[in-house]
Coordinates of C-alpha atoms and ligand atoms in Angstrom, one line a residue:
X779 CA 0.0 0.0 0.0
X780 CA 1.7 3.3 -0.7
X781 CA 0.6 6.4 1.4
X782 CA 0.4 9.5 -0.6
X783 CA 0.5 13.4 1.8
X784 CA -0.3 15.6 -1.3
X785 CA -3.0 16.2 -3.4
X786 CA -0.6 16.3 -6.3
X787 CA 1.1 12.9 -5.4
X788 CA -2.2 11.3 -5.1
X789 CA -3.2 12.7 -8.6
X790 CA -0.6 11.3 -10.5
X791 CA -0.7 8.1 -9.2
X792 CA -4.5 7.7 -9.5
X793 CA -3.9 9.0 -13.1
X794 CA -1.8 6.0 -14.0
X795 CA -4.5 3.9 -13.0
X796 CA -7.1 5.1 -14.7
X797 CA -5.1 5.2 -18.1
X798 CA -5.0 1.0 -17.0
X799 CA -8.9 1.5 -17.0
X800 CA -9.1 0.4 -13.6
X801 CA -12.5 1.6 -11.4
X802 CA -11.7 2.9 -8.2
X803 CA -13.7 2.6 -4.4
X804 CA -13.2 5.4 -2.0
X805 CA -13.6 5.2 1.7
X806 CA -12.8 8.4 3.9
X807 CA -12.2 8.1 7.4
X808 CA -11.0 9.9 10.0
X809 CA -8.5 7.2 11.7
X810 CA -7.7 5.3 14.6
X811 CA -8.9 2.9 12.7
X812 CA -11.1 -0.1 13.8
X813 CA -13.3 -3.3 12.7
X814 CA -16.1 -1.1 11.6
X815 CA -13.7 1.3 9.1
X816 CA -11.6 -2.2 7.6
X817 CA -15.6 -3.4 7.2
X818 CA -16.2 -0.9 4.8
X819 CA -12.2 -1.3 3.3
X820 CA -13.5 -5.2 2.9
X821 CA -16.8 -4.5 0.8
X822 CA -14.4 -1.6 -1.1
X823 CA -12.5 -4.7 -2.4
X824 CA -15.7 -6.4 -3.9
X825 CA -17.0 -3.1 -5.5
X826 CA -14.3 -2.2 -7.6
X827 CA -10.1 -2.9 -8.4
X828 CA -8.6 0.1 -6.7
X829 CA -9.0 0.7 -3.0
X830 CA -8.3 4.4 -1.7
X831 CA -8.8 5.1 1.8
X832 CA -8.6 8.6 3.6
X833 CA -7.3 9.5 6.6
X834 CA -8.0 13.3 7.5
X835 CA -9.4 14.6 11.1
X836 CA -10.9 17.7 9.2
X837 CA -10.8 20.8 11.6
X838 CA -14.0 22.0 9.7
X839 CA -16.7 19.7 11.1
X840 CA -15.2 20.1 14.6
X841 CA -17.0 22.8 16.8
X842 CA -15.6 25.5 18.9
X843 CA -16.4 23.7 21.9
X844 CA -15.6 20.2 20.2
X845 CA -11.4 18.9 21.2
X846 CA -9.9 18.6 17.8
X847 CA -6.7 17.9 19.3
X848 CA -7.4 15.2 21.3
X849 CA -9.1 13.1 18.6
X850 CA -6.9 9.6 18.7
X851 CA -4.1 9.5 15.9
X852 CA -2.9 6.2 14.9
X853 CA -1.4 6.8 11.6
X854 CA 1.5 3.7 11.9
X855 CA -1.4 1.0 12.9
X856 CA -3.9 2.4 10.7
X857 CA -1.3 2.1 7.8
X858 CA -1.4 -2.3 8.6
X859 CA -4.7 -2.4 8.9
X860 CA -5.2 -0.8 5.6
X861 CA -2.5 -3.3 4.1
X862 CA -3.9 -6.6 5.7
X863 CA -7.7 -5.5 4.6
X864 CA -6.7 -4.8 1.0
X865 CA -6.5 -1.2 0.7
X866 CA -4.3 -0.2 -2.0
X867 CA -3.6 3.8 -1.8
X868 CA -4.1 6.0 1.7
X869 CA -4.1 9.5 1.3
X870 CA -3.2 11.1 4.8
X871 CA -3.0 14.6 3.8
X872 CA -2.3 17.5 6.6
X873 CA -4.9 20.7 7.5
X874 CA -2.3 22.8 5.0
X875 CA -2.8 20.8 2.0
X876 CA -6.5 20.7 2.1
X877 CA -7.5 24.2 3.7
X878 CA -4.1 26.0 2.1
X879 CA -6.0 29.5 2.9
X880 CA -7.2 28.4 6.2
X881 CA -11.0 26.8 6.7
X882 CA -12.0 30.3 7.2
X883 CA -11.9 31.0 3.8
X884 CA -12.3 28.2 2.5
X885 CA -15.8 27.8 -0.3
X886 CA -18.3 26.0 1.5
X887 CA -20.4 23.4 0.6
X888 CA -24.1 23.0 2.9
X889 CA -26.5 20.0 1.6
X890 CA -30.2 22.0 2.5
X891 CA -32.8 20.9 5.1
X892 CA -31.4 17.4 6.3
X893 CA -28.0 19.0 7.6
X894 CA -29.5 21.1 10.5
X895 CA -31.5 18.5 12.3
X896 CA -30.4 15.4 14.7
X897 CA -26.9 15.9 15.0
X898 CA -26.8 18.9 12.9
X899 CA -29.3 21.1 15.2
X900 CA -26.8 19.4 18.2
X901 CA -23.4 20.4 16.5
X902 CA -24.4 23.3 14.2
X903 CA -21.9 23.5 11.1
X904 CA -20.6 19.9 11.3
X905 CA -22.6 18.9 8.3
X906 CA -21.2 21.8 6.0
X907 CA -17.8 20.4 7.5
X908 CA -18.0 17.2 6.2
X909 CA -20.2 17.7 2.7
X910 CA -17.4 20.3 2.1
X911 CA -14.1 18.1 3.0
X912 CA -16.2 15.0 1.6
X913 CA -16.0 17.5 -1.9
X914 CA -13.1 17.7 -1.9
X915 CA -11.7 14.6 -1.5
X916 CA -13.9 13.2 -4.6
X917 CA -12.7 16.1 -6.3
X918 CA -8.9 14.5 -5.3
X919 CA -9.6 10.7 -5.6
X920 CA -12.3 11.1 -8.6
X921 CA -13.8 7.9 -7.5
X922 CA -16.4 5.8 -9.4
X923 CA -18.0 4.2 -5.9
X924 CA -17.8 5.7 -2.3
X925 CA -18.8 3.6 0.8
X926 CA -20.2 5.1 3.8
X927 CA -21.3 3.2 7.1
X928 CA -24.6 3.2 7.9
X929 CA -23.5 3.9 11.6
X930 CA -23.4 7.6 11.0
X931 CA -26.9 7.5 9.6
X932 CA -27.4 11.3 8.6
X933 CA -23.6 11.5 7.0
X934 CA -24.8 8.7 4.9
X935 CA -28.3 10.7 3.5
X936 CA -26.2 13.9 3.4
X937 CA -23.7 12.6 1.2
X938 CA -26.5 10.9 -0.7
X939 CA -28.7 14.3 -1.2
X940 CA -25.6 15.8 -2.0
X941 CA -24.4 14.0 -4.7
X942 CA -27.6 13.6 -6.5
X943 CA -28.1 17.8 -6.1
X944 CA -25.0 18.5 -7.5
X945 CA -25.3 15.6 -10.5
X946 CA -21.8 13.5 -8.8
X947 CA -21.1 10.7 -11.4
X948 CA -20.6 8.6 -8.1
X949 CA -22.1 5.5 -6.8
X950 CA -22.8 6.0 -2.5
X951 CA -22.8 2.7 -1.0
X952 CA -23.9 2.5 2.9
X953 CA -22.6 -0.6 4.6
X954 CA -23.9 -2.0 7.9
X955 CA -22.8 -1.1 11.6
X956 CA -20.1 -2.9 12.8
X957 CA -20.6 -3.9 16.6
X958 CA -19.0 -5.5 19.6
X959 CA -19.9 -8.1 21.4
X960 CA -22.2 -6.8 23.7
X961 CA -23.6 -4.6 20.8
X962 CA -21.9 -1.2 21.2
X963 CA -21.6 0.4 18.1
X964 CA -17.4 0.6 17.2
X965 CA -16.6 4.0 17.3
X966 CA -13.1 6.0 17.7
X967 CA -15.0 7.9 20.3
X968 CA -15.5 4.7 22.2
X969 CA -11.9 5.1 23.5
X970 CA -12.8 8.2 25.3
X971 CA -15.1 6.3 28.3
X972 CA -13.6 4.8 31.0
X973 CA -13.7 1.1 31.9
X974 CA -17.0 2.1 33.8
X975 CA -18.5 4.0 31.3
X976 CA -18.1 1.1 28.4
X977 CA -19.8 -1.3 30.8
X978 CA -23.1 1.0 30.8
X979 CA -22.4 2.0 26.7
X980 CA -24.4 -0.8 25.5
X981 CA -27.8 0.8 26.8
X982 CA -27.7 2.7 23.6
X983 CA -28.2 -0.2 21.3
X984 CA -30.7 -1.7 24.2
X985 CA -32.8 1.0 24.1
X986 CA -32.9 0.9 20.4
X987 CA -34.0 -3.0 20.1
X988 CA -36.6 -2.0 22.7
X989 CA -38.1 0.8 20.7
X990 CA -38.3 -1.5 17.8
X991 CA -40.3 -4.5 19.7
X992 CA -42.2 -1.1 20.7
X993 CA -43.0 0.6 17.4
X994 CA -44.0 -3.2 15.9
X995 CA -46.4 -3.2 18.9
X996 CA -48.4 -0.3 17.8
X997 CA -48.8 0.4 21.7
X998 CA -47.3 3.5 22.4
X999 CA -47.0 6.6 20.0
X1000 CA -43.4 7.5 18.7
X1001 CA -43.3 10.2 21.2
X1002 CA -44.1 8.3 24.3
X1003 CA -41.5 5.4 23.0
X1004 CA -39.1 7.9 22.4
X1005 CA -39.2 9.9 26.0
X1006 CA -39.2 6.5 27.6
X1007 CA -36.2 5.3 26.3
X1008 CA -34.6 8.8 27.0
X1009 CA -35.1 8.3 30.1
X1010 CA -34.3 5.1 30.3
X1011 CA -30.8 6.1 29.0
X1012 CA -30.6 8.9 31.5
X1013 CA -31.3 6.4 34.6
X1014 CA -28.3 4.5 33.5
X1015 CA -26.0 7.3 33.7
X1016 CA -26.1 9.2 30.2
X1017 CA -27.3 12.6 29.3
X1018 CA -29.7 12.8 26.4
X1019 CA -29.2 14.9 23.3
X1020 CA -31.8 13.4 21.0
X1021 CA -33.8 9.9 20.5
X1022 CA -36.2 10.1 17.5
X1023 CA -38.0 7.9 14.7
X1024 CA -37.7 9.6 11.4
X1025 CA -38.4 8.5 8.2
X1026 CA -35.8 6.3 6.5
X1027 CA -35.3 8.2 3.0
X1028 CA -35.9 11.6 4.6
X1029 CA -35.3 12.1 8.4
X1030 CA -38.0 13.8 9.0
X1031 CA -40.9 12.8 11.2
X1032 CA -42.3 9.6 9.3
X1033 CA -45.9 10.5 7.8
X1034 CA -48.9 7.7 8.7
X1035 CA -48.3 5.6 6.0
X1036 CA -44.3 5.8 6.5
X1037 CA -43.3 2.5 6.7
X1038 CA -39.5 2.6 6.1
X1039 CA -38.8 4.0 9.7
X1040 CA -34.9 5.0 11.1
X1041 CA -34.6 5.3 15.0
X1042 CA -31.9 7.5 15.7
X1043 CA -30.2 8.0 19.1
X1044 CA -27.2 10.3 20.4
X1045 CA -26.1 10.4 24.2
X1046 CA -23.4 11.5 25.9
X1047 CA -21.4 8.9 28.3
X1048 CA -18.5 10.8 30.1
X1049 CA -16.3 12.6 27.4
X1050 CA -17.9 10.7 24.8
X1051 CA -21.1 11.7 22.2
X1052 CA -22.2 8.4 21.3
X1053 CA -24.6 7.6 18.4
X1054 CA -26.5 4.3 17.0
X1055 CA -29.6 3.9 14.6
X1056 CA -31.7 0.7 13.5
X1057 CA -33.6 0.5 10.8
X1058 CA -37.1 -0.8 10.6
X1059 CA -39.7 -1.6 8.0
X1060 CA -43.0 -1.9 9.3
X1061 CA -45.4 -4.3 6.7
Ligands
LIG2423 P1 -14.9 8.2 10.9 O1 -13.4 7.8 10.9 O2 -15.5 8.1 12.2 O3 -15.2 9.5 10.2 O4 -15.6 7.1 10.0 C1 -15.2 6.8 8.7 C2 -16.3 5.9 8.0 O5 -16.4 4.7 8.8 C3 -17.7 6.6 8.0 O6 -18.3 6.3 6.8 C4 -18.4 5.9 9.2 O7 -19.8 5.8 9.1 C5 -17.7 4.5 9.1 N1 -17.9 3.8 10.4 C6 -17.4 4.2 11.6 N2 -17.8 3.4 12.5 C7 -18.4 2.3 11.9 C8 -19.1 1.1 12.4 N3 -19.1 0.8 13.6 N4 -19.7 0.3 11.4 C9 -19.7 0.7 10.1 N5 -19.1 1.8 9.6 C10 -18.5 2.6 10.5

């Protein structure tokens, strides 16, 4: 696997593959790399010949209040994880060679509606932050499929909206959460709770599965399931930010005869915002 740092190195040596004719499959990331990244680097291998993977922890989607500096950098483990899981080309690029005039100044790209609600009405301008770097980087790579996990449900439908809005020859692909064990969706972030806090962390996905047996109960109204489980969370020892069913192609709230339905969750747990969704399809 070679690493390029530039945009110009990167370039070139995508060039020479494409003169070969050979299709390439993107996969951005941030790093610290786990399972639930080298699960997406796995299907990459299956949906095209090239694999490019991204490592970039882009200062734009972080907030004001949000520790940039203390996200996890891995680069020399990430690198053989890459390698073992078939990833052909990593472009690791610094905040220099992607914001060169600072992200101040930097054209802005903002997918309408869908980015300012769940997360974005918690973390107002992260969506802009990553529809912008995401820009970019096809821009760079010039991919003909992109994959996406499905664990970051709203990233996935904002890079979806935007590449339909702004006509992107690309092909979005959104692969399945990769979990542990006890069901805790893998996250870089997860490294941020203490021994303690991991124990509890698996509330999120249990109050999820609960909401589910819920909805398919017909008992309860969305809002009642959804302050329930809230609460639920809390009494475990998390703070709530948000718990809501949406619809699945939209994110809105789901009209009567919705039945592809999303239930999407973010809590914090100590220093950590964690997030989780499940999908249902009511019949
Ligand atoms: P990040 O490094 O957190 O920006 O994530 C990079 C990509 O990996 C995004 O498309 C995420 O949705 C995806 N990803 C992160 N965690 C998981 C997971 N547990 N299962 C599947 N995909 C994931």
């Amino acid at each position: 696997m070679r690493t390029c740092h530039t945009v110009h190195e990167l370039r070139a040596t995508l060039k020479t593959e494409r003169l070969k004719n050979k299709s390439i499959v993107f996969v951005p990331t941030m790093g610290n790399l786990h399972d639930g990244h080298m699960s997406l680097i796995r299907r990459a291998t299956k949906e095209g010949d090239i694999v490019v993977s991204s490592i970039f922890v882009n200062p734009m989607q972080f907030g004001e209040n949000e520790d940039i500096e203390r996200y996890p950098r891995t680069l020399a483990e990430d690198q053989t994880l890459l390698l073992e899981n078939g990833c052909h080309y990593l472009f690791a690029p610094d905040a220099l060679e992607m914001y060169p005039d600072g992200k101040r100044s930097q054209t802005q790209i903002e997918v309408s509606d869908i980015s300012n609600i769940l997360c974005g009405a918690s973390r107002p301008g992260h969506f802009v932050g990553v529809s912008t770097v995401v820009t970019k980087l096809f821009n760079i790579v010039q991919p003909d499929v992109a994959i996406f996990g499905s664990k970051d449900f709203q990233q996935l439908k904002v890079i979806e909206n935007m590449v339909r809005d702004l006509s992107a020859n690309i092909k979005i692909i959104g692969e399945e959460i990769a979990r542990a064990e006890d069901g805790l969706a893998l996250s870089s972030r997860n490294g941020y709770l203490t021994p303690e806090e991991r124990v509890i962390a698996p509330s999120v996905y249990q109050s999820l599965l609960n909401a589910k047996e819920q909805i398919l109960s017909r008992e309860k109204t969305f809002e009642e399931i959804s302050e329930e489980a809230q609460k639920k969370l809390e009494a475990s020892g998390l703070t709530r930010d948000y718990f809501e069913i949406r619809s699945q192609h939209t994110l809105k709230k789901p009209t009567k005869k919705e039945k592809d339905l999303v239930i999407l969750v973010a809590a914090y747990l100590g220093k950590a915002r964690l997030i989780d969704n499940l999908c249902i399809t009511l019949n």
